[in-house]
XYZ file of C-alpha atoms in Angstrom:
602
model
C 168.526 127.245 232.774
C 168.021 129.385 235.872
C 168.129 133.166 235.504
C 171.247 134.663 237.071
C 171.058 138.420 237.755
C 174.882 138.564 237.851
C 174.897 137.592 234.172
C 173.565 141.036 233.298
C 174.847 142.850 236.396
C 178.464 141.715 236.875
C 178.730 144.069 239.858
C 176.760 141.473 241.819
C 179.577 139.003 241.210
C 182.709 141.046 241.914
C 180.934 143.129 244.542
C 180.630 140.124 246.891
C 184.397 139.949 247.342
C 185.012 143.681 247.647
C 187.464 144.379 250.477
C 189.148 147.383 252.045
C 192.400 146.655 250.214
C 190.484 146.526 246.926
C 188.871 149.859 247.737
C 192.251 151.472 248.384
C 193.700 150.142 245.110
C 190.665 151.300 243.132
C 190.770 154.759 244.704
C 194.474 155.200 243.910
C 193.889 154.133 240.299
C 190.888 156.464 240.052
C 192.911 159.481 241.204
C 195.624 158.803 238.626
C 193.162 158.193 235.765
C 191.167 161.304 236.715
C 194.289 163.450 236.452
C 194.989 161.959 233.030
C 191.380 162.058 231.824
C 190.720 165.771 232.439
C 192.967 167.098 229.632
C 192.075 164.124 227.419
C 188.334 164.721 227.757
C 188.707 168.397 226.941
C 190.947 167.637 223.946
C 188.730 164.921 222.481
C 185.599 167.079 222.797
C 187.459 169.775 220.877
C 188.346 167.173 218.231
C 184.653 166.264 217.969
C 183.829 169.936 217.369
C 182.005 170.194 220.698
C 182.376 172.559 223.669
C 185.215 171.187 225.862
C 182.932 170.715 228.874
C 180.992 168.031 226.963
C 184.125 165.893 227.122
C 183.952 166.125 230.911
C 180.221 165.330 230.881
C 180.938 162.218 228.781
C 183.343 161.074 231.501
C 180.916 161.075 234.434
C 177.697 159.016 234.233
C 178.884 156.717 231.399
C 181.693 155.487 233.662
C 179.206 154.630 236.384
C 176.970 152.812 233.882
C 179.880 150.697 232.675
C 180.882 149.912 236.256
C 177.414 148.381 236.743
C 177.168 146.398 233.507
C 180.719 145.869 232.161
C 182.778 142.728 232.657
C 186.310 144.108 232.327
C 187.917 144.818 235.693
C 190.314 147.447 234.311
C 188.761 148.969 231.168
C 188.530 152.770 231.444
C 185.584 154.135 229.458
C 185.295 157.669 228.115
C 185.825 159.808 224.995
C 188.409 158.475 222.524
C 190.041 159.973 219.449
C 188.541 157.700 216.773
C 184.938 158.081 217.967
C 185.455 161.827 218.371
C 186.480 162.074 214.726
C 183.540 159.903 213.643
C 181.174 162.031 215.732
C 182.441 165.201 214.058
C 182.018 163.649 210.602
C 178.486 162.395 211.302
C 177.184 165.439 213.173
C 178.650 167.734 210.518
C 176.263 166.216 207.970
C 173.160 167.495 209.738
C 174.255 170.755 211.398
C 176.954 173.409 211.419
C 179.733 172.888 213.924
C 179.219 174.994 217.051
C 175.434 175.189 216.695
C 172.927 173.806 219.171
C 171.717 171.394 216.493
C 175.269 170.059 216.173
C 175.431 169.360 219.915
C 172.043 167.642 219.734
C 173.316 165.495 216.868
C 176.236 164.348 219.056
C 173.784 163.437 221.856
C 171.598 161.524 219.395
C 174.639 159.620 218.087
C 175.557 158.617 221.640
C 172.023 157.505 222.462
C 171.483 155.613 219.182
C 174.846 153.868 219.304
C 174.077 152.868 222.898
C 170.702 151.437 221.896
C 172.283 149.490 219.028
C 174.957 148.027 221.315
C 172.405 147.171 223.978
C 170.120 145.356 221.511
C 173.065 143.424 220.057
C 174.127 142.451 223.568
C 170.666 141.254 224.584
C 170.532 139.075 221.470
C 174.073 137.750 222.110
C 175.420 139.058 218.799
C 178.979 139.926 219.764
C 180.157 137.829 216.803
C 179.170 140.678 214.453
C 182.433 142.401 215.340
C 184.170 139.617 213.412
C 182.980 141.217 210.174
C 185.629 143.850 210.781
C 188.840 142.040 209.899
C 192.045 143.016 211.666
C 193.645 144.510 208.512
C 190.554 146.688 207.983
C 190.520 147.866 211.606
C 194.277 148.447 211.559
C 194.052 150.361 208.285
C 191.123 152.426 209.504
C 192.857 153.355 212.757
C 196.079 154.232 210.910
C 194.276 156.448 208.397
C 192.107 158.028 211.091
C 195.188 158.723 213.195
C 196.815 160.535 210.273
C 193.664 162.595 209.632
C 193.285 163.458 213.313
C 196.918 164.518 213.621
C 196.667 166.635 210.456
C 193.418 168.238 211.635
C 195.103 169.413 214.839
C 197.959 171.179 213.093
C 195.765 174.271 212.726
C 195.793 174.634 216.529
C 199.565 174.125 216.629
C 200.021 176.844 213.981
C 197.300 179.116 215.317
C 195.479 179.380 211.972
C 191.958 178.859 210.648
C 191.691 175.701 208.546
C 189.057 173.037 208.046
C 188.466 169.976 205.895
C 186.881 166.551 206.298
C 189.642 164.513 204.688
C 193.418 164.647 204.404
C 193.385 166.314 200.984
C 191.113 169.168 202.120
C 193.045 169.623 205.378
C 196.423 169.854 203.612
C 195.077 172.348 201.041
C 193.573 174.599 203.704
C 196.673 174.436 205.901
C 198.838 175.355 202.934
C 196.638 178.374 202.184
C 196.867 179.538 205.824
C 200.636 179.382 206.300
C 200.942 183.141 205.997
C 198.734 183.601 209.093
C 200.817 181.535 211.533
C 200.760 182.833 215.112
C 204.332 182.367 216.332
C 203.665 182.366 220.109
C 201.088 179.622 219.476
C 203.575 177.765 217.277
C 206.231 177.917 220.001
C 203.793 176.568 222.619
C 202.559 173.825 220.299
C 206.003 172.671 219.159
C 207.360 172.803 222.707
C 204.403 170.689 223.900
C 204.971 168.150 221.126
C 208.677 167.887 221.907
C 207.963 167.474 225.618
C 205.211 164.886 225.118
C 207.128 162.830 222.560
C 210.302 163.135 224.622
C 208.604 162.117 227.860
C 207.135 159.053 226.166
C 210.564 157.925 224.986
C 212.983 159.120 227.660
C 211.062 159.910 230.858
C 210.428 156.331 231.979
C 214.078 155.197 231.637
C 215.213 158.394 233.395
C 212.829 157.857 236.303
C 213.864 154.211 236.648
C 217.510 155.252 236.571
C 216.732 157.765 239.331
C 215.487 154.902 241.516
C 211.723 155.009 240.906
C 209.973 151.608 240.589
C 209.144 150.635 237.011
C 205.379 150.649 237.635
C 205.407 154.154 239.128
C 207.675 155.388 236.327
C 205.248 154.035 233.704
C 202.290 155.798 235.338
C 204.100 159.129 235.614
C 205.177 158.849 231.984
C 201.608 158.348 230.796
C 200.371 161.318 232.805
C 202.886 163.569 231.035
C 200.145 165.739 229.436
C 199.189 166.993 232.910
C 202.624 168.586 233.335
C 202.342 170.185 229.892
C 198.913 171.570 230.823
C 200.150 173.101 234.096
C 203.265 174.626 232.543
C 201.391 176.103 229.569
C 198.653 177.611 231.756
C 201.275 179.333 233.894
C 203.168 180.574 230.824
C 200.080 182.034 229.138
C 198.799 183.656 232.335
C 202.129 185.164 233.425
C 203.265 186.319 229.977
C 199.765 187.429 228.887
C 200.103 185.473 225.673
C 196.362 185.689 225.080
C 196.981 189.287 223.996
C 199.474 187.954 221.411
C 196.752 185.904 219.727
C 197.244 182.608 221.559
C 193.876 180.856 221.619
C 192.930 179.582 225.040
C 190.221 177.405 226.475
C 188.512 180.316 228.281
C 185.654 179.742 230.682
C 184.411 176.197 231.087
C 180.947 175.876 232.688
C 181.083 174.605 236.267
C 177.728 172.833 236.116
C 177.090 169.110 236.217
C 175.459 167.628 233.088
C 171.712 168.057 232.672
C 169.698 164.848 232.317
C 167.188 164.271 229.537
C 166.589 162.555 226.234
C 167.999 164.205 223.092
C 165.506 166.278 221.107
C 163.505 164.005 218.808
C 163.409 164.893 215.133
C 162.550 161.861 213.027
C 164.467 163.018 209.954
C 167.622 163.795 211.948
C 167.486 160.505 213.844
C 167.064 158.555 210.585
C 169.996 160.424 209.035
C 172.237 159.519 211.964
C 171.292 155.878 212.523
C 173.788 154.540 209.955
C 176.629 156.593 211.439
C 175.603 155.457 214.923
C 175.839 151.814 213.792
C 179.398 152.354 212.510
C 180.361 154.174 215.713
C 178.944 151.255 217.716
C 180.885 148.670 215.750
C 184.214 150.530 215.788
C 183.847 151.401 219.478
C 183.018 147.819 220.402
C 185.959 146.372 218.447
C 188.412 148.875 219.932
C 187.114 148.416 223.467
C 186.944 144.620 223.532
C 190.429 144.262 222.058
C 191.806 146.435 224.867
C 189.700 144.684 227.516
C 190.750 141.190 226.397
C 194.420 142.151 226.271
C 194.380 143.485 229.836
C 192.209 140.639 231.155
C 194.621 138.047 229.762
C 197.447 139.535 231.843
C 195.541 138.739 235.032
C 193.907 135.546 233.746
C 190.493 137.133 233.899
C 187.599 136.730 231.492
C 185.737 139.287 229.393
C 182.301 138.375 227.997
C 181.884 140.089 224.586
C 178.086 139.890 224.692
C 177.922 141.465 228.148
C 180.475 144.043 226.999
C 177.951 145.067 224.353
C 175.460 145.704 227.138
C 178.003 147.538 229.294
C 179.215 149.764 226.470
C 175.646 150.271 225.279
C 174.574 151.421 228.731
C 177.572 153.764 228.900
C 176.865 155.334 225.507
C 173.127 155.645 226.163
C 173.926 157.327 229.466
C 176.216 159.742 227.615
C 173.333 160.563 225.299
C 171.003 161.490 228.145
C 173.639 163.353 230.183
C 174.907 165.930 227.676
C 177.806 163.752 226.485
C 178.733 162.079 223.201
C 179.739 158.521 222.128
C 182.206 156.780 224.437
C 184.107 153.515 224.551
C 187.108 151.953 226.274
C 190.371 153.794 225.609
C 193.752 152.103 225.239
C 195.954 154.681 227.002
C 193.745 155.342 230.007
C 192.913 151.643 230.397
C 196.637 150.854 230.463
C 197.146 153.529 233.127
C 194.187 152.177 235.092
C 195.689 148.690 234.899
C 199.202 149.799 235.848
C 197.856 151.916 238.715
C 196.428 148.775 240.315
C 192.682 148.993 239.605
C 191.047 145.731 240.625
C 187.360 146.254 239.782
C 185.114 148.462 237.628
C 184.496 150.492 240.796
C 187.693 152.372 239.886
C 185.769 153.771 236.914
C 182.930 154.912 239.158
C 185.414 156.649 241.460
C 186.980 158.274 238.387
C 183.530 159.591 237.464
C 183.251 161.186 240.904
C 186.693 162.733 240.412
C 185.695 164.188 237.012
C 182.462 165.565 238.510
C 184.424 167.281 241.283
C 186.907 168.620 238.735
C 184.026 169.992 236.655
C 182.668 171.833 239.682
C 185.881 173.094 241.235
C 188.885 172.888 238.866
C 187.557 174.270 235.587
C 188.202 177.937 236.526
C 191.920 177.115 236.661
C 191.786 175.886 233.049
C 190.823 179.308 231.665
C 194.314 180.034 230.258
C 194.910 176.531 228.882
C 196.165 176.955 225.260
C 194.285 175.019 222.621
C 197.680 174.188 221.100
C 198.515 172.032 224.145
C 195.270 170.084 223.802
C 196.036 169.631 220.101
C 199.536 168.378 220.950
C 198.006 165.903 223.420
C 195.759 164.537 220.671
C 198.549 164.338 218.091
C 200.860 162.385 220.397
C 198.031 160.035 221.425
C 196.837 159.218 217.898
C 200.250 158.897 216.259
C 200.961 156.022 218.629
C 198.056 154.239 216.912
C 199.496 154.711 213.405
C 201.102 151.395 212.476
C 202.860 151.707 209.115
C 204.830 148.516 209.745
C 201.562 146.542 209.719
C 200.923 147.615 206.122
C 204.130 145.943 204.939
C 203.475 142.848 207.065
C 199.991 142.393 205.593
C 201.348 142.978 202.073
C 203.933 140.219 202.439
C 201.453 137.787 204.032
C 198.179 138.191 202.128
C 197.472 140.214 199.001
C 193.701 140.049 199.481
C 193.940 141.318 203.071
C 196.289 144.034 201.849
C 193.744 145.067 199.210
C 191.097 145.539 201.908
C 193.553 147.363 204.161
C 194.854 149.645 201.391
C 191.334 150.483 200.217
C 190.325 151.347 203.772
C 193.340 153.620 204.224
C 192.995 155.398 200.878
C 189.236 155.920 201.059
C 189.451 157.088 204.672
C 192.227 159.561 203.871
C 190.572 160.914 200.736
C 186.847 160.639 201.461
C 186.377 160.467 205.232
C 186.055 157.975 208.044
C 182.569 156.582 207.424
C 183.071 155.771 203.757
C 186.505 154.396 204.597
C 185.370 151.832 207.137
C 182.309 150.934 205.017
C 184.581 150.309 202.027
C 186.895 148.154 204.122
C 184.067 145.993 205.477
C 182.422 145.610 202.049
C 185.704 144.724 200.343
C 186.639 142.231 203.092
C 183.317 140.418 202.678
C 183.623 140.480 198.879
C 187.167 139.085 198.971
C 186.095 136.412 201.449
C 183.263 135.320 199.163
C 185.541 135.470 196.126
C 188.306 133.411 197.744
C 185.953 130.804 199.188
C 184.125 130.592 195.844
C 187.408 129.257 194.415
C 188.372 126.827 197.184
C 191.567 124.854 197.144
C 191.311 121.238 196.038
C 194.220 118.819 195.889
C 194.774 115.460 194.218
C 196.351 113.314 196.938
C 198.309 110.087 197.098
C 199.668 107.843 199.826
C 203.009 108.699 201.430
C 205.224 105.583 201.161
C 205.297 103.503 204.340
C 202.565 105.538 206.092
C 198.817 105.834 206.391
C 198.961 109.502 205.378
C 197.826 111.107 202.131
C 199.338 114.290 200.715
C 199.161 116.625 197.711
C 200.696 115.030 194.595
C 202.126 118.423 193.601
C 204.072 118.739 196.847
C 205.184 115.246 197.808
C 206.467 112.021 196.298
C 203.450 109.753 196.774
C 201.985 106.485 195.611
C 198.821 106.811 193.530
C 196.274 104.396 192.133
C 195.209 104.073 188.493
C 191.660 103.094 189.432
C 191.056 105.316 192.500
C 191.330 109.095 192.482
C 191.272 111.003 195.758
C 190.426 114.705 195.845
C 190.882 116.552 199.126
C 188.450 119.439 199.649
C 189.958 122.236 201.742
C 186.879 124.394 202.275
C 183.297 124.095 203.444
C 180.822 123.622 200.607
C 178.234 126.360 200.255
C 176.364 128.308 197.594
C 179.394 130.346 196.478
C 181.651 127.381 195.670
C 179.301 124.437 195.096
C 179.326 124.842 191.300
C 183.116 125.119 191.371
C 183.336 121.647 192.943
C 181.154 120.210 190.190
C 183.282 121.772 187.450
C 186.476 120.473 189.069
C 185.184 116.892 189.393
C 183.869 116.837 185.818
C 187.159 118.174 184.536
C 189.066 115.444 186.407
C 186.661 112.832 185.092
C 187.229 113.911 181.490
C 190.986 113.400 181.932
C 190.758 109.971 183.586
C 188.845 107.564 181.305
C 190.150 104.554 183.282
C 188.787 105.826 186.613
C 186.634 103.432 188.664
C 186.351 105.201 192.048
C 186.416 108.821 193.157
C 186.945 109.579 196.849
C 186.146 113.056 198.145
C 188.356 113.545 201.186
C 186.596 116.014 203.543
C 188.763 116.755 206.626
C 188.386 120.540 206.198
C 184.678 120.568 205.347
C 182.926 122.041 208.367
C 179.595 122.685 206.694
C 177.605 121.699 203.608
C 174.634 123.941 202.834
C 171.687 123.138 200.551
C 173.570 124.289 197.442
C 176.558 122.121 198.381
C 174.278 119.144 198.940
C 172.653 119.666 195.542
C 176.090 119.690 193.889
C 177.074 116.447 195.657
C 173.854 114.841 194.418
C 174.553 116.034 190.867
C 178.134 114.708 191.040
C 176.902 111.365 192.326
C 174.454 110.998 189.407
C 176.976 112.151 186.797
C 179.611 109.707 188.043
C 177.026 106.909 188.165
C 176.252 107.471 184.494
C 179.998 107.254 183.783
C 180.315 103.989 185.781
C 182.396 105.699 188.469
C 181.590 105.117 192.121
C 181.600 108.121 194.476
C 182.891 107.740 198.042
C 183.419 110.131 200.941
C 186.074 109.962 203.651
C 186.909 111.783 206.886
C 183.507 113.485 207.093
C 183.067 115.388 210.340
C 180.302 114.449 212.765
C 178.162 117.621 212.445
C 178.398 117.420 208.635
C 177.435 113.748 208.732
C 174.444 114.555 210.950
C 173.171 116.973 208.313
C 173.725 114.519 205.464
C 171.684 111.911 207.358
C 168.712 114.268 207.245
C 168.748 114.100 203.428
C 168.381 111.276 200.880
C 171.961 111.686 199.706
C 173.471 108.839 201.748
C 170.774 106.456 200.496
C 171.487 107.406 196.884
C 175.298 107.509 197.264
C 176.796 104.896 194.931
C 179.762 104.231 197.218
C 180.571 104.363 200.936
C 181.489 106.837 203.631
C 184.839 105.882 205.198
C 186.173 106.902 208.574
C 189.552 107.692 207.055
C 191.131 107.700 203.604
C 193.448 104.779 204.352
C 190.425 102.544 205.022
C 188.964 103.661 201.689
C 192.125 102.789 199.776
C 192.502 99.486 201.603
C 188.949 98.593 200.581
C 189.062 99.900 197.000
C 192.648 99.161 195.877
C 194.524 96.935 198.332
C 197.279 96.280 195.787
C 198.281 99.957 195.686
C 198.234 100.158 199.491
C 200.521 97.145 199.748
C 202.848 98.657 197.157
C 203.092 101.835 199.267
C 204.574 99.732 202.082
C 206.995 97.793 199.891
C 210.629 98.671 199.325
C 210.001 99.041 195.616
C 207.150 101.499 196.018
C 206.704 103.425 192.792
C 206.207 107.045 193.748
C 205.059 109.995 191.736
C 207.277 113.043 192.144
C 205.835 116.564 192.264
C 204.533 117.796 188.920
C 204.931 114.337 187.367
C 201.159 113.964 187.073
C 199.486 116.528 184.850
C 196.533 118.066 186.652
C 194.988 120.144 183.871
C 191.580 120.035 185.497
C 192.799 121.609 188.696
C 195.048 124.153 186.996
C 192.288 124.958 184.522
C 190.018 125.713 187.459
C 192.521 128.192 188.806
C 193.810 126.027 191.665
C 197.231 126.848 193.053
C 199.718 124.432 194.593
C 198.925 124.992 198.271
């Protein structure tokens, strides 16, 4: 296979067709996203416990890196709420918030998470994100959103309060209620009302006033900018700083310095686990957004190349005074709605942020921290999906268990332990459920070639031939379960002559599964029962041919179950097509072996 540079540098592909009209659309989108990203970057850096300017730094070179290596045409990369919270939790383990060591820890996290993503991308390991099930991710985001919103209430109230989990935050907020700064409270509540109100009512009002729907949507999403401008004017004109309102104060006007984070082996080793979690969460969040937007334009996103693009972005953040970044839902939606056509829009946004850092930051001096906190609260509460909890509960108890554990542990113990618990419990439940796979005794539906569960349908069955349908791949965790089930059936059917294992859902048989099949074959042979297989998939059959099992198999392998029955018990097959077919109604046949093994009636 010939090496294609565009495989690792997608810019070489979309750059060939870059036109003037594309440039104009990307520039317009970049201006809009830049306006939105300035307050967001400042707010998320504050959430991460970092100087606000670091949020701006994380929105410059990482965007250019993603434009070179990313595959999504509209994904907008930068600081996001979830990774900011995870950065604060991880960096807080090795240094005090506000210290130089804390800032270095954030840089190390960005660099390490970038390296991890890059390595995974080079080895084409995007499938690893599948280990985070949707209920776990949904539960983690919901719990994190609640923690983030609660952690920002101190800025709305104008009090000192800390805490790493919901319990600690609530306790400290409760103890600080007597110190509320009322001018700050008024600004914070007014900002929340405006931001929530603009999200719900501004778009319909603008459309009613004659503005196109697309333009109305963009203006609605840039609502925080209006709150920022109004609050700056209010604080400056009314001198609210003298009343105890905490403001942003001076933001450095320098561009980020370039260089590797300070190397301390112990610190790097302490942070590598947190960096891996940040990488995984960031990748899952980003690719889900990228795929959703790409589908709307019938474009394609390559998950493995996305690993490289996001890895390059995060590594670049680590060497340019930033902190971990990924694709954000809100800004990506704005970028999409504003008409961005290529990743160049992100590069132009980076230029806009750099110019803002150099020339606009003096005008942010009087920006109240309460407004930035309100911006964060409104953004993260949109991610809290309580309805999903009920939906998962009604659909799958095991998925709900993983989701509930993730939510509770995240709320009570912190983000890292929460997501780790969710992943571990998901894998455990998967192994547990697949270790007890569903098997069904099946019979022939009258007048058809189809075979269905005897506990669900009125079917025709044979006295000499028993058919067991296996509804799961056979591997080390469930191989012994299959043996126990077959032996239990055998003990309840002394007249049995043939056993057919129907395998339409078996996608894989590992060495343990093969060993169990061999043991079953020998045990049935000793009992004068012939073992047959039917509906075995091609890849599974290819593997079986590499072993001695097919040579030792006492029976045959049939293309379909009807052929097996026609060969083994033609009389029963003919009866199934007669008018007087004697059917077995559900529950008429006792299946103690299957019920004893814990099988349900699926």
